[in-house]
Amino acid sequence: MNVLVVGGGGREHAIIDKLSQSPKVGRIYAAPGNAGIAELAECVPLAATDLKGIADFVDAHPDIGLTVVAPDDPLALGLVDLLEERGHRAFGPRKNAAIIESSKAFSKELMKKYGIPTAAFHTFGEAAEALDYVRTAPLPLVVKADGLALGKGVIIAQTREEAEQAVREVMCDKKFGAAGNRVVIEEFLTGREVSVLAFTDGKTVRPMVASQDHKRAFDHDEGLNTGGMGTFAPSRFYTPALAERCMKEVFQPTVAAMNAEGRPFKGVLYFGLMIDGEKVRVLEYNARFGDPETQVVLPLLKSDLLDIFQSCIDGTLEDQPVEWEEGACVCVILASGGYPVRYEKGKPIT
Ligand code: AMP
Ligand code: GLY
């Protein structure tokens, strides 16, 4: 079967690398892909957010049996819905389920309503109210833009001045655009961060090997939060006992909560967890494979990735083997100087 993968980063390269190992996969297309991906797939010059262009491309290529939508934006915009409306198979959540990532206010309310452990929080739609709140709330505080901000919409404020500045930048200056129409302000959690990506068909949850992402721009956990500077897997903090608890207290309850809300989730659900001794809390959800977590997780997958994608769509994940290699993987990010604030793009890597 021929497959189209939407996206053009290291994550999509890792997905395509694993798909290319499946004897069932024929030709792979990538939209837009990148120079590394071009060694394994035919790159099509369509932006991941060009929903109509991508749907027209799939219409024109009846050989494509499956489209894998990897990045957050096209999922939040409803690419999976559009492809399904046109009679095509697509891997990833529909728009009404992708909201678990695209609105932090939604995901926090979901956790509160269904008793899924997370940091205490308040949501604000008005800058004046948010500013009043940070003037008296206990420090440090975490200020989060509600919407998608390329993983950069989270500011950890140690002082009141930093917290006020964060609220102004997000809500008044609209540093992240409409993503900052609302903010979530939450208590600062300490502990070890672990990322668990999981395949789900809306009923069964099959977690992948746990990984750890380093989010701060500089060494020694300094500098601004980024989309991720490097990862490793597995995480030694994620013990089998912890995995069992997370399944019972976080993973299954989240999938059940989405069903109860009439927003069944099929695809990859990413759990960003904070582990502090006996306490497990959800920092965030993503509605997709993480980047750069995927680069260290998928190389360890032994089972056929195409079969897993198909079983998530068909609701047969319970009977699908999902097996992992022993061993470990490490990923290091090369970033352009100035990342994540102001930096040049498009430099050749030789
Ligand atoms: P998020 O996009 O919500 O995962 O936030 C990005 C990063 O900010 C997380 O991976 C954490 O490193 C950090 N972070 C987010 N929320 C909190 C919190 N409540 N306490 C401490 N760190 C946090
Ligand atoms: N590395 C975090 C993310 O993919 O959002």
Short mmCIF file of C-alpha atoms and ligand atoms in Angstrom, two decimals:
data_model
loop_
_atom_site.label_atom_id
_atom_site.label_comp_id
_atom_site.label_asym_id
_atom_site.label_seq_id
_atom_site.Cartn_x
_atom_site.Cartn_y
_atom_site.Cartn_z
CA MET A 1 0.00 0.00 0.00
CA ASN A 2 1.16 3.51 -0.74
CA VAL A 3 1.14 6.01 2.12
CA LEU A 4 1.19 9.81 2.43
CA VAL A 5 2.79 11.32 5.54
CA VAL A 6 1.90 14.94 6.28
CA GLY A 7 4.68 17.02 7.87
CA GLY A 8 8.31 17.87 7.28
CA GLY A 9 10.39 17.49 10.44
CA GLY A 10 12.58 14.96 12.22
CA ARG A 11 9.45 13.34 13.61
CA GLU A 12 8.05 12.67 10.14
CA HIS A 13 11.45 11.33 9.06
CA ALA A 14 11.31 8.85 11.96
CA ILE A 15 7.74 7.81 11.04
CA ILE A 16 8.70 7.33 7.39
CA ASP A 17 11.86 5.42 8.31
CA LYS A 18 9.79 2.95 10.33
CA LEU A 19 7.03 2.69 7.71
CA SER A 20 9.63 1.98 5.04
CA GLN A 21 10.64 -1.14 7.01
CA SER A 22 7.14 -2.62 6.58
CA PRO A 23 6.89 -5.19 3.75
CA LYS A 24 3.31 -3.95 3.25
CA VAL A 25 4.31 -0.39 2.42
CA GLY A 26 5.01 0.49 -1.22
CA ARG A 27 5.66 4.07 -2.21
CA ILE A 28 5.74 6.77 0.46
CA TYR A 29 4.84 10.41 -0.23
CA ALA A 30 5.59 13.28 2.15
CA ALA A 31 3.94 16.72 2.23
CA PRO A 32 6.12 18.72 2.34
CA GLY A 33 8.90 16.39 3.64
CA ASN A 34 12.50 17.58 3.90
CA ALA A 35 15.95 16.79 2.48
CA GLY A 36 16.46 13.78 4.76
CA ILE A 37 12.99 12.42 4.06
CA ALA A 38 13.66 12.73 0.31
CA GLU A 39 16.03 9.74 0.62
CA LEU A 40 13.05 7.53 1.54
CA ALA A 41 9.97 9.23 0.12
CA GLU A 42 8.70 11.37 -2.72
CA CYS A 43 8.37 14.91 -1.36
CA VAL A 44 5.35 16.89 -2.57
CA PRO A 45 5.57 20.69 -2.23
CA LEU A 46 2.40 21.13 -0.16
CA ALA A 47 2.40 22.81 3.25
CA ALA A 48 1.06 20.63 6.08
CA THR A 49 -1.61 23.29 6.70
CA ASP A 50 -2.77 23.34 3.04
CA LEU A 51 -5.76 21.13 3.83
CA LYS A 52 -7.46 21.49 0.47
CA GLY A 53 -4.20 20.97 -1.45
CA ILE A 54 -3.49 17.78 0.47
CA ALA A 55 -7.04 16.44 0.09
CA ASP A 56 -6.94 17.20 -3.67
CA PHE A 57 -3.58 15.39 -3.92
CA VAL A 58 -5.05 12.29 -2.25
CA ASP A 59 -8.11 12.49 -4.54
CA ALA A 60 -5.76 12.52 -7.52
CA HIS A 61 -3.71 9.55 -6.25
CA PRO A 62 -6.03 6.57 -5.75
CA ASP A 63 -2.92 4.48 -4.99
CA ILE A 64 -2.67 6.19 -1.58
CA GLY A 65 -4.37 3.84 0.91
CA LEU A 66 -3.54 5.80 4.06
CA THR A 67 -2.63 9.37 5.03
CA VAL A 68 -0.78 9.85 8.33
CA VAL A 69 -1.27 13.35 9.76
CA ALA A 70 1.64 14.02 12.11
CA PRO A 71 1.76 17.75 13.07
CA ASP A 72 -0.58 19.59 15.45
CA ASP A 73 -1.82 22.35 13.13
CA PRO A 74 -3.47 20.24 10.40
CA LEU A 75 -5.03 18.01 13.08
CA ALA A 76 -6.47 21.05 14.88
CA LEU A 77 -7.70 22.45 11.55
CA GLY A 78 -9.51 19.19 10.71
CA LEU A 79 -7.44 17.50 7.99
CA VAL A 80 -8.49 14.03 9.16
CA ASP A 81 -12.17 15.07 9.01
CA LEU A 82 -11.74 16.47 5.49
CA LEU A 83 -9.99 13.32 4.20
CA GLU A 84 -12.67 11.10 5.74
CA GLU A 85 -15.43 13.23 4.22
CA ARG A 86 -13.84 12.54 0.84
CA GLY A 87 -13.78 8.80 1.51
CA HIS A 88 -10.08 8.39 2.38
CA ARG A 89 -8.41 6.61 5.31
CA ALA A 90 -6.45 8.85 7.66
CA PHE A 91 -4.48 8.22 10.85
CA GLY A 92 -4.89 10.86 13.57
CA PRO A 93 -7.66 12.34 15.72
CA ARG A 94 -10.53 14.32 14.24
CA LYS A 95 -10.73 18.03 14.97
CA ASN A 96 -13.13 17.64 17.89
CA ALA A 97 -10.64 15.31 19.62
CA ALA A 98 -7.45 17.20 18.64
CA ILE A 99 -8.76 19.99 20.90
CA ILE A 100 -7.20 18.07 23.80
CA GLU A 101 -3.96 19.68 22.60
CA SER A 102 -5.15 22.79 20.77
CA SER A 103 -6.90 24.24 23.84
CA LYS A 104 -5.16 24.04 27.20
CA ALA A 105 -8.30 25.48 28.82
CA PHE A 106 -10.24 22.50 27.40
CA SER A 107 -7.70 19.92 28.57
CA LYS A 108 -7.45 21.39 32.07
CA GLU A 109 -11.26 21.45 32.46
CA LEU A 110 -11.40 17.86 31.17
CA MET A 111 -8.89 16.72 33.79
CA LYS A 112 -10.74 18.57 36.54
CA LYS A 113 -14.11 17.14 35.52
CA TYR A 114 -12.87 13.52 35.31
CA GLY A 115 -10.48 13.54 38.28
CA ILE A 116 -7.28 13.15 36.25
CA PRO A 117 -4.36 14.48 38.33
CA THR A 118 -2.89 17.80 37.14
CA ALA A 119 -1.56 21.11 38.51
CA ALA A 120 -4.10 23.46 40.17
CA PHE A 121 -5.08 26.21 37.70
CA HIS A 122 -7.21 29.18 36.77
CA THR A 123 -8.31 30.20 33.28
CA PHE A 124 -8.69 33.86 32.24
CA GLY A 125 -10.21 35.49 29.17
CA GLU A 126 -9.40 39.06 30.30
CA ALA A 127 -5.87 40.41 30.81
CA ALA A 128 -6.97 42.64 33.72
CA GLU A 129 -8.28 39.63 35.69
CA ALA A 130 -5.17 37.60 34.96
CA LEU A 131 -2.96 40.51 36.10
CA ASP A 132 -4.96 40.88 39.33
CA TYR A 133 -4.54 37.17 39.98
CA VAL A 134 -0.75 37.07 39.49
CA ARG A 135 -0.31 40.02 41.87
CA THR A 136 -1.25 37.83 44.84
CA ALA A 137 -0.94 34.17 43.73
CA PRO A 138 1.90 32.08 45.21
CA LEU A 139 5.13 32.03 43.15
CA PRO A 140 6.56 30.59 40.95
CA LEU A 141 3.67 30.62 38.50
CA VAL A 142 3.29 29.00 35.09
CA VAL A 143 1.57 31.13 32.43
CA LYS A 144 0.29 29.25 29.37
CA ALA A 145 -1.27 30.54 26.18
CA ASP A 146 -4.50 28.57 25.62
CA GLY A 147 -3.86 27.67 21.98
CA LEU A 148 -1.10 26.21 19.82
CA ALA A 149 2.23 28.10 20.07
CA LEU A 150 4.83 25.67 18.67
CA GLY A 151 5.59 24.46 22.21
CA LYS A 152 6.75 27.95 23.16
CA GLY A 153 3.62 29.38 24.77
CA VAL A 154 4.57 28.37 28.33
CA ILE A 155 6.37 30.85 30.58
CA ILE A 156 7.65 29.89 34.02
CA ALA A 157 7.63 33.08 36.10
CA GLN A 158 9.80 33.21 39.23
CA THR A 159 8.79 36.78 40.13
CA ARG A 160 5.58 38.85 39.94
CA GLU A 161 7.19 41.10 37.34
CA GLU A 162 7.92 38.09 35.11
CA ALA A 163 4.38 36.80 35.57
CA GLU A 164 2.84 40.19 34.71
CA GLN A 165 5.11 40.55 31.68
CA ALA A 166 4.13 37.05 30.52
CA VAL A 167 0.42 37.86 30.79
CA ARG A 168 0.93 41.13 28.86
CA GLU A 169 2.98 39.49 26.10
CA VAL A 170 0.51 36.65 25.65
CA MET A 171 -2.81 38.48 26.11
CA CYS A 172 -2.15 42.13 25.16
CA ASP A 173 0.75 41.99 22.68
CA LYS A 174 -0.59 38.71 21.24
CA LYS A 175 2.89 37.27 20.94
CA PHE A 176 1.32 33.92 19.96
CA GLY A 177 -1.62 35.42 18.07
CA ALA A 178 -5.12 34.20 18.84
CA ALA A 179 -3.58 31.37 20.92
CA GLY A 180 -3.33 34.04 23.64
CA ASN A 181 -7.00 35.07 23.74
CA ARG A 182 -7.18 33.04 26.92
CA VAL A 183 -4.47 32.02 29.39
CA VAL A 184 -4.19 29.19 31.86
CA ILE A 185 -2.19 30.10 34.96
CA GLU A 186 -1.14 27.18 37.08
CA GLU A 187 0.87 26.13 40.09
CA PHE A 188 4.52 25.27 39.45
CA LEU A 189 5.22 21.56 39.80
CA THR A 190 8.56 19.98 40.58
CA GLY A 191 9.80 16.47 39.83
CA ARG A 192 10.93 14.41 36.89
CA GLU A 193 9.30 14.91 33.51
CA VAL A 194 8.45 11.83 31.50
CA SER A 195 6.75 11.72 28.10
CA VAL A 196 4.58 8.73 27.28
CA LEU A 197 3.20 8.47 23.76
CA ALA A 198 0.41 5.94 23.32
CA PHE A 199 -1.41 4.43 20.39
CA THR A 200 -5.15 4.32 20.88
CA ASP A 201 -8.18 3.25 18.86
CA GLY A 202 -10.52 5.03 21.28
CA LYS A 203 -10.84 1.96 23.54
CA THR A 204 -7.50 0.20 23.95
CA VAL A 205 -4.39 2.17 24.95
CA ARG A 206 -0.93 0.82 24.02
CA PRO A 207 1.79 3.01 25.53
CA MET A 208 5.14 3.30 23.75
CA VAL A 209 8.53 3.26 25.46
CA ALA A 210 8.70 6.26 27.84
CA SER A 211 11.06 9.07 26.89
CA GLN A 212 12.44 12.26 28.37
CA ASP A 213 12.55 15.60 26.57
CA HIS A 214 14.85 18.50 27.45
CA LYS A 215 12.81 21.64 26.87
CA ARG A 216 15.05 24.48 28.00
CA ALA A 217 17.21 26.11 25.34
CA PHE A 218 20.56 25.89 27.16
CA ASP A 219 22.57 23.32 29.08
CA HIS A 220 21.89 22.76 32.80
CA ASP A 221 18.15 23.42 32.33
CA GLU A 222 18.63 27.12 31.64
CA GLY A 223 17.11 29.44 29.06
CA LEU A 224 13.62 29.59 27.57
CA ASN A 225 11.29 26.68 27.01
CA THR A 226 11.51 25.34 23.45
CA GLY A 227 9.69 22.68 21.46
CA GLY A 228 12.43 20.29 22.67
CA MET A 229 16.25 20.33 22.47
CA GLY A 230 16.84 16.61 22.75
CA THR A 231 15.42 13.36 24.03
CA PHE A 232 16.31 9.91 25.22
CA ALA A 233 14.39 6.68 25.68
CA PRO A 234 13.65 4.73 27.75
CA SER A 235 13.30 6.85 30.91
CA ARG A 236 14.63 5.07 33.97
CA PHE A 237 12.20 7.02 36.17
CA TYR A 238 9.28 5.28 34.50
CA THR A 239 9.17 1.99 36.38
CA PRO A 240 6.75 -0.86 35.61
CA ALA A 241 4.82 -0.03 38.80
CA LEU A 242 4.47 3.58 37.71
CA ALA A 243 3.40 2.48 34.24
CA GLU A 244 0.62 0.40 35.77
CA ARG A 245 -0.59 3.32 37.88
CA CYS A 246 -0.50 5.73 34.93
CA MET A 247 -2.57 3.31 32.88
CA LYS A 248 -5.24 3.17 35.62
CA GLU A 249 -5.15 6.79 36.81
CA VAL A 250 -4.34 8.71 33.63
CA PHE A 251 -4.34 6.88 30.27
CA GLN A 252 -7.58 4.89 30.44
CA PRO A 253 -9.47 7.68 32.25
CA THR A 254 -8.42 10.18 29.56
CA VAL A 255 -9.62 8.00 26.69
CA ALA A 256 -12.85 7.29 28.59
CA ALA A 257 -13.33 11.01 29.31
CA MET A 258 -12.99 11.88 25.62
CA ASN A 259 -15.61 9.24 24.76
CA ALA A 260 -17.94 10.59 27.45
CA GLU A 261 -17.55 14.08 25.96
CA GLY A 262 -18.53 12.78 22.51
CA ARG A 263 -15.00 13.32 21.23
CA PRO A 264 -13.59 9.80 20.67
CA PHE A 265 -9.82 9.94 20.27
CA LYS A 266 -8.05 7.73 17.72
CA GLY A 267 -4.38 8.17 16.94
CA VAL A 268 -1.40 8.92 19.14
CA LEU A 269 -2.11 10.52 22.48
CA TYR A 270 0.91 12.07 24.15
CA PHE A 271 0.99 12.34 27.94
CA GLY A 272 3.47 14.86 29.37
CA LEU A 273 3.83 13.71 32.97
CA MET A 274 5.48 15.12 36.08
CA ILE A 275 6.57 12.41 38.52
CA ASP A 276 7.32 13.53 42.07
CA GLY A 277 7.84 10.58 44.41
CA GLU A 278 4.43 8.94 44.61
CA LYS A 279 2.67 11.80 42.81
CA VAL A 280 1.91 11.63 39.10
CA ARG A 281 0.43 14.69 37.39
CA VAL A 282 -0.34 15.52 33.78
CA LEU A 283 1.52 18.60 32.51
CA GLU A 284 0.03 18.49 29.05
CA TYR A 285 -1.58 16.39 26.36
CA ASN A 286 -0.60 16.38 22.72
CA ALA A 287 -2.85 14.90 20.05
CA ARG A 288 0.04 13.41 18.06
CA PHE A 289 3.55 11.99 18.09
CA GLY A 290 5.97 14.29 19.98
CA ASP A 291 8.91 15.92 18.28
CA PRO A 292 11.71 15.05 19.18
CA GLU A 293 10.32 12.12 21.22
CA THR A 294 9.33 10.12 18.14
CA GLN A 295 12.92 10.11 16.95
CA VAL A 296 13.96 8.06 20.01
CA VAL A 297 10.81 5.97 20.43
CA LEU A 298 9.97 4.62 16.98
CA PRO A 299 13.44 3.19 16.27
CA LEU A 300 12.76 0.86 19.23
CA LEU A 301 9.46 -0.42 17.76
CA LYS A 302 9.65 -4.07 16.62
CA SER A 303 6.07 -4.43 15.34
CA ASP A 304 4.80 -3.27 11.96
CA LEU A 305 3.86 0.42 12.20
CA LEU A 306 1.44 0.26 9.27
CA ASP A 307 -0.49 -2.56 10.98
CA ILE A 308 -0.65 -0.51 14.18
CA PHE A 309 -1.97 2.57 12.34
CA GLN A 310 -4.61 0.45 10.60
CA SER A 311 -5.72 -1.19 13.86
CA CYS A 312 -6.14 2.24 15.51
CA ILE A 313 -8.44 3.31 12.67
CA ASP A 314 -10.36 0.01 12.65
CA GLY A 315 -10.76 -0.26 16.43
CA THR A 316 -8.80 -3.53 16.61
CA LEU A 317 -5.77 -2.39 18.59
CA GLU A 318 -6.54 -4.90 21.36
CA ASP A 319 -5.52 -7.77 19.04
CA GLN A 320 -2.54 -5.98 17.48
CA PRO A 321 0.98 -6.79 18.72
CA VAL A 322 2.95 -3.68 19.80
CA GLU A 323 6.43 -4.87 20.77
CA TRP A 324 9.64 -3.05 21.65
CA GLU A 325 13.38 -3.68 21.35
CA GLU A 326 15.65 -3.64 24.38
CA GLY A 327 18.22 -0.85 24.30
CA ALA A 328 18.17 2.91 24.19
CA CYS A 329 18.08 5.86 21.79
CA VAL A 330 19.31 9.44 22.07
CA CYS A 331 18.41 12.46 19.91
CA VAL A 332 20.26 15.79 19.90
CA ILE A 333 18.81 18.91 18.24
CA LEU A 334 20.98 21.29 16.23
CA ALA A 335 19.27 24.69 16.46
CA SER A 336 20.02 27.93 14.66
CA GLY A 337 21.58 30.63 16.91
CA GLY A 338 18.93 32.61 18.79
CA TYR A 339 16.35 29.81 18.91
CA PRO A 340 13.58 29.95 20.16
CA VAL A 341 13.29 33.77 19.89
CA ARG A 342 14.84 35.18 16.72
CA TYR A 343 16.78 32.93 14.38
CA GLU A 344 17.59 32.29 10.73
CA LYS A 345 15.93 29.40 8.91
CA GLY A 346 16.89 27.46 5.80
CA LYS A 347 20.61 27.07 6.48
CA PRO A 348 22.12 24.05 4.70
CA ILE A 349 23.39 21.23 6.92
CA THR A 350 26.41 19.48 5.39
P1 AMP B 1 3.41 22.27 28.27
O1 AMP B 1 3.41 22.76 26.84
O2 AMP B 1 2.17 22.57 29.02
O3 AMP B 1 3.89 20.87 28.43
O4 AMP B 1 4.61 23.05 28.97
C1 AMP B 1 5.90 22.98 28.44
C2 AMP B 1 6.89 22.70 29.53
O5 AMP B 1 6.78 23.69 30.56
C3 AMP B 1 6.68 21.37 30.24
O6 AMP B 1 7.26 20.31 29.58
C4 AMP B 1 7.37 21.65 31.55
O7 AMP B 1 8.78 21.56 31.42
C5 AMP B 1 7.02 23.08 31.81
N1 AMP B 1 5.80 23.17 32.62
C6 AMP B 1 4.53 23.25 32.16
N2 AMP B 1 3.65 23.32 33.17
C7 AMP B 1 4.37 23.27 34.30
C8 AMP B 1 4.03 23.29 35.68
N3 AMP B 1 2.76 23.41 36.11
N4 AMP B 1 5.03 23.21 36.58
C9 AMP B 1 6.32 23.12 36.16
N5 AMP B 1 6.70 23.10 34.88
C10 AMP B 1 5.75 23.17 33.95
N1 GLY B 2 8.40 17.67 22.39
C1 GLY B 2 7.13 18.11 22.78
C2 GLY B 2 6.13 18.14 21.73
O1 GLY B 2 6.20 17.47 20.72
O2 GLY B 2 5.17 18.88 21.89
#
